[in-house]
C-alpha cells in the first residue's frame, strides 16, 4: 500500500512530495519496520510518475523481502526538487569542480545545507513518529542513483548516527573529486555498510572521462576496503545509466544489507 502526502520543509521553505510503501495490515501487525529512504522519489514506484517513464518498481522488491525472507521494510520515496539545477542544488554538498553545463555555475550550496537539515530534522522524525519504524540507525538505510548516490554517500558518512547502510547506484564523485576525497578522509563512517553498483557502459556525455563512473566507484570501494569498512561492489558489464538497469540490482543491494554476500535471485 502506498501513502502519498506533502510535507513542508521549514528551512527550505517549500513542500516535498513523499510516498511511503507499507503493508496493508501494518496498523495491526505489531511489526517494527526497517526504513529505507530513497532519493529521486518520483522514480521509485510507478512508471507514470517517473521523470523518464521508467521507475525502479521498488514495491515489488520490498514485497519480495517481506514475503520470501521475512524482512519488513518501510520504503520512503522523497521526490527531488525538479529541474537540472534544482536537483544539483539539493543533492550536491560541495562546489562543483567540473561543469557539464554553463548554468551549473549558479549552484547554491545553501540549498543543500537547508535540505539536509530538513531531511534530518523534519522528514525522518515525521516518518518515525507516524509509522512503526525503528529509530535505530542500524535499521535505517538510504539509497540513491547518480547524483542521488553521491548525496546518499555524503549523508551516510556525515551523519553516522542516522544511517546504517547506503545503496549507491552509479555514484559520480568526479563532479567534485577533491572535495569528495577530502570529505571521505575526514568524515569516514567506519560502521557504515556500503553497497556500490556501476555499469561498464555508463557514459558521462563526453564531458568527463568515458570511464569516470566505473573508475571512481572502484576507487571508492577499494578505499573503503583498505580502511576496514564494509563495502560491496557490483559491476554490470552491460549496465547503462538508467532506472531499467538499476532496477536489476536492487536485490543485490537488499541482499547485501541483510545477508552480506548471499545473493537473492527470483
Coordinates of C-alpha atoms in Angstrom, one line a residue:
X1 CA 0.0 0.0 0.0
X2 CA 1.3 3.4 -1.0
X3 CA 0.6 6.5 1.1
X4 CA 1.3 9.9 -0.6
X5 CA 1.5 13.3 1.1
X6 CA 3.3 16.6 1.0
X7 CA 5.4 17.8 3.9
X8 CA 6.6 21.4 4.4
X9 CA 10.3 21.8 4.8
X10 CA 10.9 24.9 7.1
X11 CA 14.5 25.6 6.3
X12 CA 14.0 25.0 2.5
X13 CA 10.7 26.9 2.6
X14 CA 8.9 24.6 0.2
X15 CA 6.9 21.4 0.2
X16 CA 8.3 18.0 -0.7
X17 CA 6.3 15.1 -2.1
X18 CA 6.7 11.8 -0.1
X19 CA 5.4 8.3 -0.9
X20 CA 5.6 5.6 1.7
X21 CA 5.2 1.9 1.0
X22 CA 3.8 -0.2 3.8
X23 CA 1.8 -3.5 4.1
X24 CA -1.9 -3.1 4.1
X25 CA -2.3 -4.5 7.6
X26 CA 0.6 -2.6 9.2
X27 CA -1.6 -1.0 11.9
X28 CA -2.4 -4.4 13.4
X29 CA 0.8 -6.3 12.6
X30 CA 2.8 -5.4 15.7
X31 CA 5.9 -5.3 13.5
X32 CA 8.5 -2.6 13.8
X33 CA 9.8 -2.0 10.3
X34 CA 13.2 -1.1 9.0
X35 CA 13.2 2.1 6.9
X36 CA 14.7 2.7 3.5
X37 CA 14.8 6.3 2.4
X38 CA 15.0 6.6 -1.4
X39 CA 16.1 9.8 -3.2
X40 CA 14.6 10.9 -6.5
X41 CA 11.4 9.6 -5.2
X42 CA 9.3 10.2 -8.3
X43 CA 11.4 7.4 -10.0
X44 CA 10.8 4.8 -7.3
X45 CA 7.4 3.1 -7.5
X46 CA 5.4 3.9 -10.6
X47 CA 6.4 4.4 -14.3
X48 CA 3.8 7.1 -14.9
X49 CA 5.4 9.2 -12.2
X50 CA 9.0 8.7 -13.3
X51 CA 10.9 11.5 -14.9
X52 CA 11.9 9.4 -17.8
X53 CA 9.0 7.0 -17.9
X54 CA 10.7 4.1 -16.0
X55 CA 10.7 3.5 -12.3
X56 CA 12.6 1.1 -10.1
X57 CA 9.4 -0.7 -9.2
X58 CA 10.6 -0.9 -5.6
X59 CA 7.2 -2.1 -4.3
X60 CA 7.9 -5.4 -5.9
X61 CA 11.3 -5.9 -4.2
X62 CA 10.1 -4.7 -0.8
X63 CA 7.4 -7.3 -1.2
X64 CA 10.0 -10.0 -2.0
X65 CA 11.9 -9.2 1.1
X66 CA 8.8 -9.4 3.3
X67 CA 7.1 -12.4 1.7
X68 CA 10.2 -14.6 1.0
X69 CA 12.7 -13.6 3.7
X70 CA 10.5 -12.1 6.5
X71 CA 12.4 -8.8 6.2
X72 CA 9.9 -5.9 6.7
X73 CA 10.9 -2.6 5.2
X74 CA 9.1 0.7 5.1
X75 CA 10.1 2.3 1.9
X76 CA 10.1 6.2 1.9
X77 CA 10.5 7.8 -1.5
X78 CA 11.3 11.5 -1.3
X79 CA 10.9 13.4 -4.6
X80 CA 13.6 15.7 -5.8
X81 CA 13.2 19.5 -6.3
X82 CA 12.9 19.1 -10.1
X83 CA 14.8 20.7 -12.9
X84 CA 18.5 20.2 -13.6
X85 CA 19.9 22.9 -11.3
X86 CA 17.2 22.3 -8.7
X87 CA 18.4 18.8 -8.2
X88 CA 22.0 19.7 -8.2
X89 CA 21.4 22.4 -5.6
X90 CA 19.5 19.9 -3.5
X91 CA 21.8 16.9 -3.7
X92 CA 25.3 18.4 -4.1
X93 CA 27.0 19.3 -0.8
X94 CA 30.2 20.7 -2.4
X95 CA 31.0 23.3 -5.0
X96 CA 31.1 21.6 -8.4
X97 CA 34.6 21.3 -9.7
X98 CA 33.6 20.2 -13.1
X99 CA 30.8 21.9 -15.1
X100 CA 28.9 20.0 -17.7
X101 CA 26.5 22.9 -18.3
X102 CA 27.2 26.7 -18.2
X103 CA 24.3 27.3 -15.8
X104 CA 25.8 25.0 -13.2
X105 CA 27.9 28.0 -12.2
X106 CA 24.8 29.2 -10.5
X107 CA 24.9 26.4 -8.0
X108 CA 23.8 27.5 -4.5
X109 CA 25.3 25.4 -1.6
X110 CA 22.9 26.9 0.9
X111 CA 20.1 24.9 -0.8
X112 CA 21.7 21.6 0.0
X113 CA 22.5 22.7 3.6
X114 CA 18.9 23.6 4.2
X115 CA 17.6 20.5 2.5
X116 CA 19.9 18.3 4.6
X117 CA 18.7 19.9 7.8
X118 CA 15.1 19.4 6.8
X119 CA 15.7 15.8 5.9
X120 CA 17.3 15.0 9.2
X121 CA 15.1 17.2 11.4
X122 CA 11.7 17.2 9.7
X123 CA 11.3 14.3 7.2
X124 CA 12.9 11.5 9.2
X125 CA 11.3 12.5 12.6
X126 CA 7.9 12.7 10.8
X127 CA 8.2 9.2 9.5
X128 CA 9.4 7.8 12.8
X129 CA 6.5 9.4 14.7
X130 CA 3.8 8.3 12.3
X131 CA 4.9 4.9 11.1
X132 CA 6.0 1.9 13.1
X133 CA 9.7 2.1 12.1
X134 CA 12.8 1.5 14.1
X135 CA 14.7 4.6 15.2
X136 CA 17.9 2.6 15.4
X137 CA 20.4 3.7 12.8
X138 CA 21.3 0.1 12.0
X139 CA 17.8 -0.4 10.7
X140 CA 17.7 2.8 8.8
X141 CA 19.0 2.9 5.2
X142 CA 19.3 5.3 2.3
X143 CA 19.8 4.8 -1.4
X144 CA 20.2 6.9 -4.5
X145 CA 21.3 6.8 -8.1
X146 CA 23.8 9.1 -9.9
X147 CA 23.8 12.5 -8.1
X148 CA 21.4 10.9 -5.6
X149 CA 24.1 8.2 -4.9
X150 CA 26.7 10.9 -4.2
X151 CA 24.3 12.6 -1.8
X152 CA 23.4 9.3 -0.1
X153 CA 27.1 8.6 0.4
X154 CA 27.6 12.0 1.9
X155 CA 24.7 11.5 4.3
X156 CA 25.8 8.1 5.4
X157 CA 29.2 9.4 6.4
X158 CA 28.4 12.9 7.5
X159 CA 25.6 11.7 9.9
X160 CA 26.7 8.3 11.2
X161 CA 24.0 8.5 13.9
X162 CA 21.3 8.4 11.3
X163 CA 22.1 5.7 8.8
X164 CA 23.5 2.2 8.9
X165 CA 23.7 1.3 5.2
X166 CA 23.9 3.1 1.9
X167 CA 22.9 1.9 -1.5
X168 CA 24.9 3.8 -4.1
X169 CA 23.9 3.2 -7.8
X170 CA 26.3 4.9 -10.3
X171 CA 28.0 7.4 -8.0
X172 CA 29.5 10.5 -9.5
X173 CA 32.2 11.9 -7.2
X174 CA 34.1 13.1 -10.3
X175 CA 31.8 16.2 -10.2
X176 CA 33.9 17.4 -7.2
X177 CA 36.8 14.9 -6.8
X178 CA 39.0 16.9 -4.5
X179 CA 36.2 17.9 -2.1
X180 CA 34.8 14.4 -2.1
X181 CA 38.2 12.8 -1.3
X182 CA 38.9 15.3 1.5
X183 CA 35.4 14.7 2.9
X184 CA 35.8 10.9 2.9
X185 CA 39.2 11.1 4.6
X186 CA 37.9 13.4 7.3
X187 CA 34.3 12.0 7.8
X188 CA 34.6 8.3 7.1
X189 CA 32.0 6.3 9.0
X190 CA 33.7 3.1 9.9
X191 CA 30.4 1.4 10.8
X192 CA 28.5 2.2 7.6
X193 CA 27.7 -0.7 5.3
X194 CA 28.3 0.5 1.7
X195 CA 26.9 -1.0 -1.4
X196 CA 28.1 0.2 -4.8
X197 CA 26.7 -0.6 -8.2
X198 CA 28.2 0.6 -11.5
X199 CA 27.8 -0.3 -15.2
X200 CA 30.6 -0.7 -17.6
X201 CA 28.6 1.1 -20.4
X202 CA 27.8 4.2 -18.4
X203 CA 28.6 7.4 -20.3
X204 CA 29.3 10.8 -18.9
X205 CA 28.1 12.5 -22.2
X206 CA 31.6 13.3 -23.3
X207 CA 32.1 15.9 -20.5
X208 CA 34.3 13.7 -18.4
X209 CA 36.4 10.6 -18.7
X210 CA 34.3 8.0 -20.5
X211 CA 35.1 5.5 -17.7
X212 CA 34.5 8.0 -14.9
X213 CA 31.6 6.2 -13.3
X214 CA 33.4 2.9 -13.2
X215 CA 36.8 4.3 -12.2
X216 CA 35.5 6.5 -9.4
X217 CA 33.2 3.8 -8.0
X218 CA 36.0 1.2 -8.0
X219 CA 38.4 3.7 -6.4
X220 CA 35.9 4.5 -3.6
X221 CA 35.2 0.8 -3.0
X222 CA 38.9 0.0 -2.7
X223 CA 39.5 2.9 -0.4
X224 CA 36.7 1.7 1.9
X225 CA 38.1 -1.8 2.0
X226 CA 41.6 -0.5 2.7
X227 CA 40.1 1.3 5.8
X228 CA 38.4 -1.8 7.0
X229 CA 34.9 -0.5 6.2
X230 CA 32.3 -3.0 4.9
X231 CA 31.8 -2.4 1.2
X232 CA 30.4 -4.5 -1.7
X233 CA 30.9 -3.6 -5.4
X234 CA 28.6 -5.0 -8.1
X235 CA 29.7 -4.3 -11.7
X236 CA 27.4 -4.9 -14.7
X237 CA 29.4 -5.3 -17.9
X238 CA 26.4 -4.3 -20.0
X239 CA 25.0 -1.7 -17.5
X240 CA 24.0 1.7 -18.7
X241 CA 22.9 4.8 -16.7
X242 CA 19.2 4.5 -16.2
X243 CA 16.4 3.1 -14.0
X244 CA 15.9 0.0 -16.1
X245 CA 19.5 -1.1 -15.4
X246 CA 19.5 0.0 -11.7
X247 CA 16.3 -2.0 -11.1
X248 CA 18.2 -5.2 -12.0
X249 CA 20.5 -4.7 -9.0
X250 CA 18.0 -3.6 -6.3
X251 CA 18.0 -7.1 -4.8
X252 CA 21.8 -7.1 -4.9
X253 CA 21.7 -4.1 -2.5
X254 CA 19.0 -5.6 -0.3
X255 CA 20.8 -8.9 -0.1
X256 CA 23.9 -7.1 1.0
X257 CA 22.1 -5.2 3.7
X258 CA 20.6 -8.4 5.2
X259 CA 22.7 -11.3 4.1
X260 CA 26.1 -9.9 3.3
X261 CA 27.4 -11.7 0.2
X262 CA 24.5 -14.1 -0.2
X263 CA 22.7 -13.2 -3.5
X264 CA 18.9 -13.2 -3.9
X265 CA 17.5 -14.4 -7.2
X266 CA 13.9 -14.6 -8.4

